[in-house]
CSV table of C-alpha atoms in Angstrom, one decimal:
chain,number,residue,atom,x,y,z
A,24,MET,CA,153.9,66.5,99.8
A,25,VAL,CA,151.4,66.2,102.6
A,26,SER,CA,152.7,66.2,106.2
A,27,SER,CA,151.6,63.4,108.5
A,28,ASP,CA,152.8,65.3,111.6
A,29,PRO,CA,149.8,65.6,113.9
A,30,ARG,CA,151.1,69.0,115.1
A,31,SER,CA,150.9,70.4,111.6
A,32,THR,CA,147.4,69.1,111.1
A,33,THR,CA,146.3,70.6,114.5
A,34,SER,CA,147.8,73.9,113.5
A,35,HIS,CA,146.0,74.0,110.2
A,36,VAL,CA,142.7,73.0,111.9
A,37,LEU,CA,143.1,75.7,114.6
A,38,PHE,CA,143.9,78.3,111.9
A,39,LEU,CA,140.8,77.4,109.9
A,40,LEU,CA,138.6,77.6,113.1
A,41,LEU,CA,140.1,80.9,114.0
A,42,LEU,CA,139.5,82.2,110.4
A,43,ALA,CA,135.9,81.0,110.5
A,44,ALA,CA,135.3,82.7,113.9
A,45,PHE,CA,136.6,86.0,112.6
A,46,ALA,CA,134.5,85.7,109.4
A,47,THR,CA,131.4,84.9,111.4
A,48,GLY,CA,132.0,87.7,113.9
A,49,ALA,CA,132.3,90.3,111.1
A,50,THR,CA,128.7,90.0,110.1
A,51,ALA,CA,126.7,90.7,113.2
A,52,ALA,CA,126.6,90.0,117.0
A,53,PRO,CA,123.6,89.6,119.2
A,54,LEU,CA,123.2,92.4,121.8
A,55,THR,CA,120.7,92.3,124.6
A,56,ILE,CA,119.6,95.7,126.0
A,57,THR,CA,117.9,95.6,129.4
A,58,ASN,CA,116.1,98.7,130.8
A,59,HIS,CA,117.3,99.0,134.4
A,60,CYS,CA,115.7,102.4,134.7
A,61,SER,CA,112.4,103.1,136.5
A,62,TYR,CA,111.0,104.7,133.4
A,63,THR,CA,110.5,103.7,129.8
A,64,VAL,CA,113.4,104.2,127.3
A,65,TRP,CA,113.5,103.8,123.5
A,66,PRO,CA,116.8,102.2,122.3
A,67,ALA,CA,117.8,102.6,118.7
A,68,VAL,CA,120.2,100.7,116.4
A,69,VAL,CA,121.3,102.1,113.0
A,70,PRO,CA,121.5,100.6,110.3
A,71,VAL,CA,119.1,98.1,111.9
A,72,ASP,CA,115.8,99.6,110.8
A,73,ARG,CA,114.2,99.4,114.2
A,74,GLY,CA,113.8,101.2,117.5
A,75,ILE,CA,111.4,100.1,120.2
A,76,GLU,CA,109.7,101.2,123.4
A,77,LEU,CA,111.4,99.4,126.3
A,78,ARG,CA,109.6,99.4,129.6
A,79,PRO,CA,111.3,99.0,133.0
A,80,SER,CA,112.9,95.6,133.4
A,81,ALA,CA,112.2,94.7,129.8
A,82,ASN,CA,114.8,93.2,127.4
A,83,TRP,CA,115.4,93.6,123.7
A,84,THR,CA,117.8,91.3,121.8
A,85,VAL,CA,118.9,92.5,118.4
A,86,ASP,CA,121.6,91.3,115.9
A,87,VAL,CA,123.9,94.3,115.5
A,88,PRO,CA,126.1,94.5,112.4
A,89,SER,CA,129.7,95.8,112.7
A,90,GLY,CA,129.9,99.6,112.5
A,91,SER,CA,126.4,100.2,113.9
A,92,ASP,CA,125.3,103.2,116.0
A,93,ILE,CA,123.5,102.3,119.2
A,94,TRP,CA,122.0,104.8,121.6
A,95,GLY,CA,119.2,105.2,124.1
A,96,ARG,CA,116.4,107.8,124.0
A,97,MET,CA,114.1,108.9,126.8
A,98,GLY,CA,111.2,111.3,127.3
A,99,CYS,CA,109.6,110.1,124.0
A,100,SER,CA,106.1,110.5,122.8
A,101,PHE,CA,104.8,109.0,119.5
A,102,ASP,CA,101.5,108.7,117.7
A,103,LYS,CA,100.1,105.5,116.2
A,104,GLY,CA,101.8,106.5,112.9
A,105,GLY,CA,105.3,106.5,114.6
A,106,ARG,CA,105.8,110.2,114.5
A,107,GLY,CA,106.8,112.2,117.6
A,108,SER,CA,109.8,113.4,119.5
A,109,CYS,CA,112.2,112.5,122.3
A,110,GLN,CA,113.9,114.7,124.9
A,111,THR,CA,117.2,113.0,124.3
A,112,GLY,CA,118.5,111.0,121.3
A,113,ASP,CA,115.7,112.1,119.0
A,114,CYS,CA,115.7,110.5,115.5
A,115,GLY,CA,114.1,113.3,113.5
A,116,GLY,CA,110.7,112.7,114.9
A,117,LEU,CA,110.6,108.9,114.1
A,118,VAL,CA,110.3,105.9,116.4
A,119,CYS,CA,113.2,104.3,114.4
A,120,ALA,CA,115.9,105.8,112.3
A,121,SER,CA,116.9,104.1,109.1
A,122,GLY,CA,120.2,104.3,107.2
A,123,SER,CA,122.7,107.1,107.7
A,124,SER,CA,120.0,109.9,107.5
A,125,SER,CA,119.5,109.9,111.2
A,126,SER,CA,121.0,112.8,113.2
A,127,ASN,CA,123.7,112.1,115.9
A,128,PRO,CA,122.1,111.1,119.2
A,129,VAL,CA,121.9,113.7,121.9
A,130,CYS,CA,123.0,112.0,125.2
């Protein structure tokens, strides 16, 4: 038997909206990283297969999956092939780390 009570219908709708919000939030969330430093930094997000050079006052918005590792690197120097090193948060000599093979960041 279907209830015609508006409170029951409202409760079901709210439950479904809440369920949808949790399901959506479990996939990824946008994160904007802003460099407020006076020097360039290189943020990294794993398992997102990217890391970038972020100059002072620049922003980077990235969709971050649940369970990701996020850290900043500084004092980096890379060649055109993407190989180099960072004074802090190095990724095994790469501009970007991929998968779980990256070492833990040094902060």
